[in-house]
Backbone as JSON, one array per atom type, in Angstrom:
{
  "sequence": "MSYPYEDLASTGPNNDLFPSVQTNNLNTNMQMKLTAASIFFVAQLAAVQAYNWRLYNNGGCDHNSGAAKTFPPLPAPPRSIDFGVCVTSPQPVSWTNLEVDLSLNPQIDVFKFCNANCTGNSVEALNNYCSPAPAGCAIGSFIAFSPVTSVKKAKEDLKL",
  "N": [[-45.88, 25.31, -9.17], [-44.6, 25.16, -5.94], [-41.54, 25.14, -4.16], [-40.03, 24.13, -1.08], [-37.5, 25.29, -0.6], [-37.27, 27.31, -2.38], [-36.85, 30.07, -2.13], [-34.17, 30.23, -1.36], [-32.84, 29.35, -3.61], [-33.22, 31.41, -5.35], [-31.49, 33.47, -4.86], [-29.2, 34.31, -6.26], [-27.85, 35.87, -9.29], [-29.8, 35.35, -12.2], [-31.23, 33.44, -10.92], [-29.54, 31.41, -9.98], [-28.5, 28.54, -8.23], [-25.99, 28.32, -7.14], [-24.49, 31.05, -6.91], [-21.83, 32.0, -6.9], [-20.28, 30.41, -8.54], [-18.46, 30.31, -11.5], [-19.74, 30.9, -14.76], [-18.5, 30.5, -17.11], [-17.8, 28.3, -19.62], [-15.29, 27.13, -20.24], [-13.74, 27.54, -17.91], [-15.38, 26.21, -16.07], [-15.36, 23.58, -17.09], [-12.62, 23.0, -16.77], [-12.38, 23.17, -13.99], [-14.02, 21.04, -13.27], [-12.58, 18.9, -14.36], [-10.19, 19.05, -12.87], [-11.21, 18.6, -10.31], [-12.22, 16.0, -10.62], [-9.82, 14.65, -11.18], [-8.47, 15.07, -8.78], [-10.12, 13.68, -6.97], [-9.83, 11.08, -7.99], [-7.06, 10.69, -7.53], [-6.91, 10.81, -4.7], [-8.5, 8.61, -4.11], [-6.91, 6.59, -5.17], [-4.69, 6.75, -3.47], [-5.85, 5.92, -1.09], [-6.46, 3.33, -1.75], [-4.11, 1.84, -1.88], [-2.84, 1.21, 0.6], [-2.06, -1.02, 1.93], [-0.61, -4.35, 1.8], [-0.36, -7.79, 0.71], [1.18, -10.68, 2.16], [3.39, -13.57, 2.55], [5.36, -15.93, 4.28], [8.01, -18.29, 3.62], [9.73, -21.41, 4.16], [11.15, -23.01, 2.39], [13.07, -22.54, 0.51], [12.09, -21.16, -1.66], [9.11, -19.86, -3.18], [6.92, -21.74, -3.08], [3.74, -22.64, -3.79], [2.63, -25.09, -3.38], [3.57, -26.04, -1.05], [3.59, -27.58, 2.2], [1.66, -26.89, 5.21], [3.44, -26.57, 7.35], [5.64, -25.37, 6.23], [5.08, -22.79, 5.59], [3.96, -19.44, 6.36], [1.37, -17.17, 6.74], [0.05, -20.44, 7.44], [-0.43, -22.5, 4.61], [-3.54, -23.89, 3.59], [-4.49, -21.32, 4.17], [-5.36, -17.86, 3.57], [-3.03, -15.26, 2.47], [-1.41, -12.92, 4.72], [-2.37, -9.53, 5.48], [-0.94, -6.31, 5.63], [-0.23, -2.96, 6.63], [1.63, -0.61, 4.65], [4.92, 0.38, 5.6], [4.99, -0.7, 8.14], [6.7, -2.62, 10.46], [7.2, -6.1, 10.42], [7.67, -8.79, 12.51], [9.02, -11.94, 12.08], [7.43, -15.14, 12.68], [8.74, -17.26, 15.18], [10.25, -20.47, 16.01], [11.03, -20.89, 13.37], [13.14, -20.98, 10.48], [12.87, -18.75, 8.21], [13.09, -18.6, 4.74], [12.28, -17.23, 2.44], [10.3, -14.47, 1.26], [7.13, -13.71, 0.17], [5.39, -11.31, -1.67], [2.36, -9.77, -2.67], [2.04, -8.52, -5.78], [-0.02, -7.79, -7.39], [-1.97, -5.8, -6.88], [-0.42, -3.59, -6.38], [2.21, -2.95, -8.16], [4.68, -1.87, -7.54], [6.6, -2.32, -5.07], [8.74, -1.88, -2.4], [10.74, -3.83, -0.56], [12.27, -4.58, 2.52], [14.24, -6.95, 4.05], [15.21, -8.35, 7.13], [17.79, -9.72, 9.27], [17.33, -9.89, 11.99], [14.77, -9.56, 14.6], [12.25, -6.95, 14.76], [13.03, -5.29, 12.64], [15.88, -4.96, 12.47], [19.49, -5.34, 12.29], [21.47, -7.08, 9.75], [20.43, -6.41, 6.4], [18.49, -6.84, 3.38], [17.45, -5.56, 0.27], [14.55, -5.73, -1.76], [13.17, -4.92, -4.74], [10.12, -4.58, -6.26], [9.7, -7.37, -6.46], [8.17, -10.41, -6.35], [8.83, -12.74, -4.95], [11.29, -13.08, -2.71], [14.61, -13.69, -1.41], [16.1, -14.35, 1.88], [18.33, -12.17, 3.79], [21.86, -12.54, 3.13], [23.39, -15.28, 4.74], [21.63, -15.57, 6.88], [18.32, -16.09, 8.32], [15.01, -14.83, 7.57], [14.26, -12.5, 9.82], [12.64, -10.35, 10.25], [10.62, -7.94, 8.46], [9.88, -5.14, 6.3], [7.83, -3.09, 4.26], [7.45, -0.76, 1.56], [5.56, 1.52, -0.44], [5.27, 3.48, -3.49], [3.64, 5.61, -2.69], [4.1, 5.96, -0.03], [6.42, 7.53, 2.17], [9.25, 6.73, 1.16], [11.95, 7.55, 1.19], [12.17, 8.95, 3.66], [11.45, 6.93, 5.45], [13.5, 5.05, 5.0], [15.66, 6.53, 5.92], [14.94, 6.79, 8.63], [15.17, 4.14, 9.42], [17.8, 3.81, 9.03], [18.86, 2.76, 6.61]],
  "CA": [[-45.5, 24.47, -8.06], [-43.69, 25.85, -5.04], [-40.62, 24.26, -3.45], [-39.74, 24.72, 0.22], [-36.25, 26.04, -0.59], [-37.26, 28.14, -3.57], [-36.29, 31.38, -1.83], [-32.71, 30.1, -1.32], [-32.35, 29.17, -4.97], [-33.39, 32.62, -6.14], [-30.65, 34.54, -4.31], [-28.15, 34.75, -7.18], [-28.33, 36.34, -10.6], [-30.4, 34.3, -13.03], [-31.76, 32.41, -10.01], [-28.58, 30.31, -9.83], [-28.4, 27.97, -6.89], [-24.63, 28.62, -6.69], [-24.17, 32.28, -7.64], [-20.41, 32.31, -6.98], [-19.63, 29.55, -9.52], [-18.36, 30.96, -12.79], [-20.51, 30.23, -15.79], [-17.66, 30.34, -18.28], [-17.69, 26.86, -19.87], [-13.9, 26.7, -20.19], [-13.36, 27.47, -16.5], [-16.17, 25.16, -15.43], [-14.83, 22.29, -17.52], [-11.31, 22.81, -16.15], [-12.62, 22.9, -12.58], [-14.56, 19.68, -13.17], [-11.49, 17.96, -14.62], [-9.29, 19.07, -11.71], [-11.9, 17.94, -9.2], [-12.24, 14.56, -10.91], [-8.46, 14.14, -11.02], [-8.17, 15.06, -7.34], [-10.86, 12.57, -6.35], [-9.18, 9.85, -8.43], [-5.78, 10.58, -6.84], [-7.19, 10.48, -3.3], [-8.99, 7.22, -4.09], [-5.76, 5.71, -5.39], [-3.9, 6.74, -2.23], [-6.55, 5.1, -0.09], [-6.53, 1.95, -2.2], [-2.84, 1.14, -1.8], [-2.25, 1.42, 1.92], [-1.68, -2.3, 2.51], [-0.19, -5.37, 0.85], [-0.46, -9.16, 1.21], [2.48, -11.34, 2.25], [3.5, -14.92, 3.1], [6.73, -16.41, 4.49], [8.28, -19.68, 3.25], [11.04, -21.95, 4.56], [11.44, -24.09, 1.45], [14.02, -22.08, -0.5], [11.37, -20.5, -2.74], [7.73, -19.48, -2.84], [6.15, -22.84, -3.65], [2.37, -22.67, -3.29], [2.26, -26.47, -3.06], [4.22, -26.4, 0.21], [2.71, -27.91, 3.31], [1.41, -25.85, 6.2], [4.61, -26.38, 8.21], [6.67, -24.64, 5.49], [4.57, -21.47, 5.21], [3.22, -18.64, 7.33], [0.4, -18.04, 7.38], [0.07, -21.79, 6.87], [-1.32, -22.82, 3.5], [-4.18, -23.12, 2.51], [-5.03, -20.03, 4.63], [-4.95, -16.74, 2.71], [-1.88, -14.5, 2.98], [-1.71, -11.83, 5.67], [-2.34, -8.17, 4.96], [-0.34, -5.37, 6.58], [-0.03, -1.63, 6.07], [2.98, -0.22, 4.28], [5.65, 1.1, 6.63], [4.88, -1.38, 9.43], [7.66, -3.72, 10.59], [6.62, -7.38, 10.81], [8.64, -9.74, 13.01], [8.65, -13.29, 11.63], [7.19, -16.11, 13.74], [9.92, -18.07, 15.54], [11.68, -20.54, 15.7], [11.26, -21.33, 11.99], [14.11, -20.21, 9.69], [12.18, -18.37, 6.98], [14.06, -18.36, 3.67], [11.74, -16.37, 1.38], [9.11, -13.66, 1.52], [6.32, -13.46, -1.02], [4.47, -10.19, -1.58], [1.41, -9.72, -3.77], [2.26, -7.34, -6.61], [-1.14, -7.61, -8.32], [-2.64, -4.53, -6.63], [0.57, -2.53, -6.38], [3.41, -3.59, -8.72], [5.9, -1.21, -7.09], [6.77, -2.5, -3.63], [10.13, -1.91, -1.97], [10.74, -4.63, 0.66], [13.54, -4.79, 3.22], [14.2, -8.11, 4.94], [16.26, -8.22, 8.14], [18.18, -10.94, 9.98], [16.82, -9.86, 13.36], [13.42, -9.06, 14.85], [12.07, -5.49, 14.86], [13.69, -4.62, 11.51], [17.26, -4.61, 12.83], [20.5, -6.28, 11.81], [21.74, -7.05, 8.31], [19.2, -6.38, 5.6], [18.58, -6.91, 1.93], [16.31, -4.88, -0.35], [13.97, -6.35, -2.96], [12.28, -3.95, -5.36], [9.17, -5.14, -7.23], [9.99, -8.8, -6.58], [7.12, -11.09, -5.6], [9.42, -13.77, -4.09], [12.68, -12.68, -2.51], [15.29, -14.47, -0.37], [16.58, -13.73, 3.12], [19.68, -11.61, 3.69], [22.91, -13.57, 3.1], [23.88, -15.82, 6.0], [20.66, -15.63, 7.97], [16.92, -16.26, 7.96], [14.24, -13.59, 7.66], [13.79, -12.26, 11.18], [11.58, -9.35, 10.16], [10.6, -7.24, 7.17], [9.05, -3.95, 6.18], [7.64, -2.76, 2.85], [7.0, 0.59, 1.24], [5.07, 1.73, -1.8], [5.61, 4.84, -3.93], [2.86, 6.65, -2.02], [4.64, 6.21, 1.31], [7.66, 8.29, 2.12], [10.33, 5.74, 1.18], [13.21, 8.17, 1.59], [12.15, 9.23, 5.09], [11.44, 5.65, 6.16], [14.85, 4.48, 4.91], [16.51, 7.3, 6.83], [14.57, 6.42, 9.99], [15.69, 2.8, 9.69], [19.24, 3.88, 8.74], [19.15, 1.82, 5.53]],
  "C": [[-44.47, 25.24, -7.23], [-42.84, 24.84, -4.29], [-40.24, 24.91, -2.12], [-38.47, 25.56, 0.25], [-36.13, 26.96, -1.79], [-36.63, 29.51, -3.31], [-34.76, 31.34, -1.77], [-32.14, 30.02, -2.73], [-32.43, 30.46, -5.78], [-32.5, 33.77, -5.66], [-29.61, 35.07, -5.29], [-28.73, 35.29, -8.46], [-28.8, 35.15, -11.42], [-30.94, 33.15, -12.19], [-30.85, 31.2, -9.9], [-28.56, 29.83, -8.39], [-27.03, 28.27, -6.29], [-24.15, 29.87, -7.41], [-22.68, 32.56, -7.77], [-19.66, 31.46, -8.01], [-19.63, 30.26, -10.87], [-19.13, 30.17, -13.83], [-19.73, 30.06, -17.08], [-17.41, 28.84, -18.48], [-16.26, 26.36, -19.78], [-13.45, 26.54, -18.74], [-14.1, 26.35, -15.78], [-15.66, 23.78, -15.81], [-13.49, 22.0, -16.87], [-11.48, 22.47, -14.67], [-13.13, 21.47, -12.39], [-13.46, 18.65, -13.38], [-10.53, 17.9, -13.44], [-9.92, 18.38, -10.51], [-11.92, 16.44, -9.41], [-10.86, 13.95, -10.73], [-8.08, 14.07, -9.55], [-8.86, 13.91, -6.64], [-10.22, 11.25, -6.73], [-7.87, 9.63, -7.67], [-5.98, 10.19, -5.38], [-7.67, 9.04, -3.19], [-7.84, 6.24, -4.29], [-4.88, 5.63, -4.15], [-4.54, 5.83, -1.2], [-6.51, 3.63, -0.47], [-5.24, 1.18, -1.98], [-2.13, 1.38, -0.47], [-1.76, 0.12, 2.54], [-1.25, -3.26, 1.4], [-0.33, -6.73, 1.52], [0.91, -9.82, 1.17], [2.34, -12.76, 2.81], [4.98, -15.26, 3.2], [6.83, -17.88, 4.11], [9.61, -20.12, 3.86], [11.39, -23.16, 3.7], [12.4, -23.68, 0.34], [13.37, -21.4, -1.69], [10.0, -20.08, -2.25], [6.78, -20.49, -3.49], [4.77, -22.92, -3.01], [1.87, -24.08, -3.0], [2.89, -26.94, -1.76], [3.18, -26.74, 1.27], [2.61, -26.77, 4.3], [2.63, -25.56, 7.07], [5.7, -25.53, 7.54], [6.24, -23.23, 5.12], [3.96, -20.76, 6.42], [2.67, -17.41, 6.63], [0.34, -19.39, 6.68], [-0.91, -21.94, 5.71], [-2.31, -23.88, 3.97], [-4.79, -21.79, 2.97], [-4.57, -18.91, 3.7], [-3.74, -16.02, 3.3], [-2.35, -13.42, 3.95], [-1.65, -10.49, 4.95], [-1.78, -7.25, 6.04], [-0.17, -4.03, 5.88], [1.43, -1.42, 5.68], [3.61, 0.54, 5.43], [5.58, 0.49, 8.01], [5.85, -2.55, 9.44], [6.95, -4.97, 11.08], [7.75, -8.29, 11.28], [8.15, -11.14, 12.68], [8.39, -14.21, 12.83], [8.43, -16.98, 13.96], [9.46, -19.43, 16.05], [11.98, -20.96, 14.27], [12.25, -20.41, 11.29], [13.49, -19.9, 8.33], [13.19, -17.96, 5.92], [13.58, -17.38, 2.61], [10.5, -15.63, 1.85], [8.41, -13.43, 0.19], [5.41, -12.27, -0.75], [3.61, -10.17, -2.84], [1.59, -8.41, -4.53], [1.07, -7.03, -7.52], [-1.86, -6.27, -8.11], [-1.69, -3.34, -6.69], [1.89, -3.13, -6.88], [4.73, -2.96, -8.27], [5.98, -1.27, -5.57], [8.25, -2.66, -3.33], [10.16, -2.61, -0.61], [12.15, -4.74, 1.22], [13.35, -5.96, 4.17], [15.42, -8.04, 5.85], [16.56, -9.57, 8.78], [17.53, -11.01, 11.36], [15.37, -9.4, 13.43], [13.43, -7.53, 14.87], [12.84, -4.7, 13.82], [15.07, -4.08, 11.88], [18.21, -5.67, 12.29], [20.73, -6.13, 10.32], [20.43, -7.09, 7.55], [19.52, -6.51, 4.13], [17.3, -6.29, 1.38], [15.85, -5.67, -1.57], [12.95, -5.37, -3.52], [11.43, -4.65, -6.41], [9.42, -6.62, -7.5], [8.97, -9.56, -5.73], [7.68, -12.14, -4.65], [10.9, -13.47, -3.92], [13.29, -13.41, -1.32], [15.67, -13.63, 0.85], [17.92, -13.05, 2.87], [20.72, -12.74, 3.75], [23.32, -13.98, 4.51], [22.9, -15.86, 7.14], [19.26, -15.91, 7.42], [16.22, -14.9, 8.07], [13.7, -13.45, 9.08], [12.66, -11.25, 11.23], [11.65, -8.7, 8.79], [9.68, -6.04, 7.25], [8.96, -3.61, 4.7], [7.11, -1.34, 2.7], [6.48, 0.6, -0.18], [5.42, 3.15, -2.21], [4.83, 5.93, -3.22], [3.27, 6.85, -0.57], [5.96, 6.94, 1.15], [8.84, 7.33, 2.26], [11.63, 6.37, 1.68], [13.24, 8.4, 3.1], [12.2, 7.93, 5.88], [12.82, 5.0, 6.14], [15.8, 5.21, 5.85], [16.22, 6.93, 8.28], [15.14, 5.07, 10.38], [17.21, 2.72, 9.47], [19.65, 2.86, 7.69], [20.03, 2.47, 4.49]]
}
């Protein structure tokens, strides 16, 4: 039987399709493991680029709260936003707590601010699914980071 690309496959020694690939089993196995690890790492980076959140004005993160005490209003699902993006809270409600979903990424560093556009007094919450506003004010805005984002650079940019 003849294949249309048979002449291409016979260019290397032993008619290897990929003549430059080493045939040493140890090297081949190591290359395969490194490739698999690289693919897994890239997939993990892509998987944790966003998080889910909800604001509350009931002094906690009570899922039985009415629509007027939550944003997005319950029973709607929480909002999703990319890490490193500042979210300004809807006004004029005085939001007391921020809930973040830690199920997909248990390491989330959240900064909540008194003012819009991630300015003013702030408070940090690390790996906390329900965290309060900064002392003496409501949550005016917030921003979150994960270990795969550049937390140090982002904190410096925000002067935290």
